[in-house]
Coordinates of C-alpha atoms in Angstrom, one line a residue:
M1 CA -35.8 52.6 296.3
S2 CA -32.4 55.5 295.0
D3 CA -29.4 54.2 297.4
E4 CA -29.8 58.6 298.1
K5 CA -33.3 57.9 299.3
I6 CA -32.7 55.1 301.3
K7 CA -29.9 57.9 303.2
A8 CA -31.9 60.9 303.0
K9 CA -34.8 58.3 304.9
L10 CA -31.9 57.9 307.7
D11 CA -31.0 61.0 307.7
Q12 CA -34.8 61.3 308.7
V13 CA -34.6 59.2 311.5
K14 CA -31.5 60.0 312.4
G15 CA -32.3 63.6 312.9
G16 CA -35.8 62.9 314.7
I17 CA -33.8 61.1 317.5
K18 CA -31.9 63.6 318.3
Q19 CA -34.7 65.7 317.9
V20 CA -37.0 64.0 320.3
V21 CA -33.5 63.1 322.4
G22 CA -33.4 67.1 323.2
K23 CA -36.2 67.6 324.1
A24 CA -37.3 64.9 326.2
T25 CA -33.8 66.1 328.1
E26 CA -34.1 70.5 328.2
N27 CA -31.1 69.6 325.1
K28 CA -32.6 72.9 323.4
K29 CA -29.3 73.2 320.9
L30 CA -29.4 69.3 320.1
E31 CA -33.5 69.3 319.4
A32 CA -32.3 72.7 317.1
E33 CA -29.9 69.9 314.9
G34 CA -32.7 67.2 315.6
M35 CA -35.0 69.2 313.5
V36 CA -32.8 71.3 311.2
E37 CA -31.0 67.6 310.1
K38 CA -34.2 66.4 310.0
T39 CA -36.2 69.3 307.7
I40 CA -32.6 69.1 305.3
A41 CA -32.8 65.3 304.8
K42 CA -36.7 64.9 304.1
G43 CA -35.7 68.2 301.2
K44 CA -32.8 65.6 300.2
E45 CA -35.5 62.8 299.8
I46 CA -38.3 65.3 297.7
V47 CA -35.6 66.5 295.5
D48 CA -34.5 62.5 294.8
D49 CA -37.9 62.4 294.1
I50 CA -38.2 65.0 291.5
K51 CA -35.1 63.9 289.9
E52 CA -37.1 59.9 289.6
G53 CA -40.4 61.6 288.3
S54 CA -37.9 63.3 285.6
E55 CA -36.2 60.8 283.9
G56 CA -39.2 58.9 284.4
A57 CA -41.0 61.4 282.1
V58 CA -37.8 61.8 280.1
D59 CA -37.8 58.1 279.2
S60 CA -42.0 58.1 278.5
I61 CA -41.3 60.7 275.9
K62 CA -38.2 58.2 274.2
K63 CA -41.2 56.0 274.3
T64 CA -42.9 57.7 272.6
L65 CA -41.6 59.7 269.8
D66 CA -39.8 56.1 268.7
K67 CA -43.9 54.5 268.6
K68 CA -43.6 57.2 266.3
K69 CA -40.5 56.8 263.4

């Protein structure tokens, strides 16, 4: 797991905690901040997954082309 993915997961947890605390205390601003942080972190995680997948695909293509030489 990459450093970016770990950071994104931690940010999702922090956002989730803010969201729950905001909901429990009826603090709509805190709840909304938590939801936004959680959503942004999930987006970062997805981007990192795509990046890792594309790097794997490129490596696979390179290996295939090297075998054909």
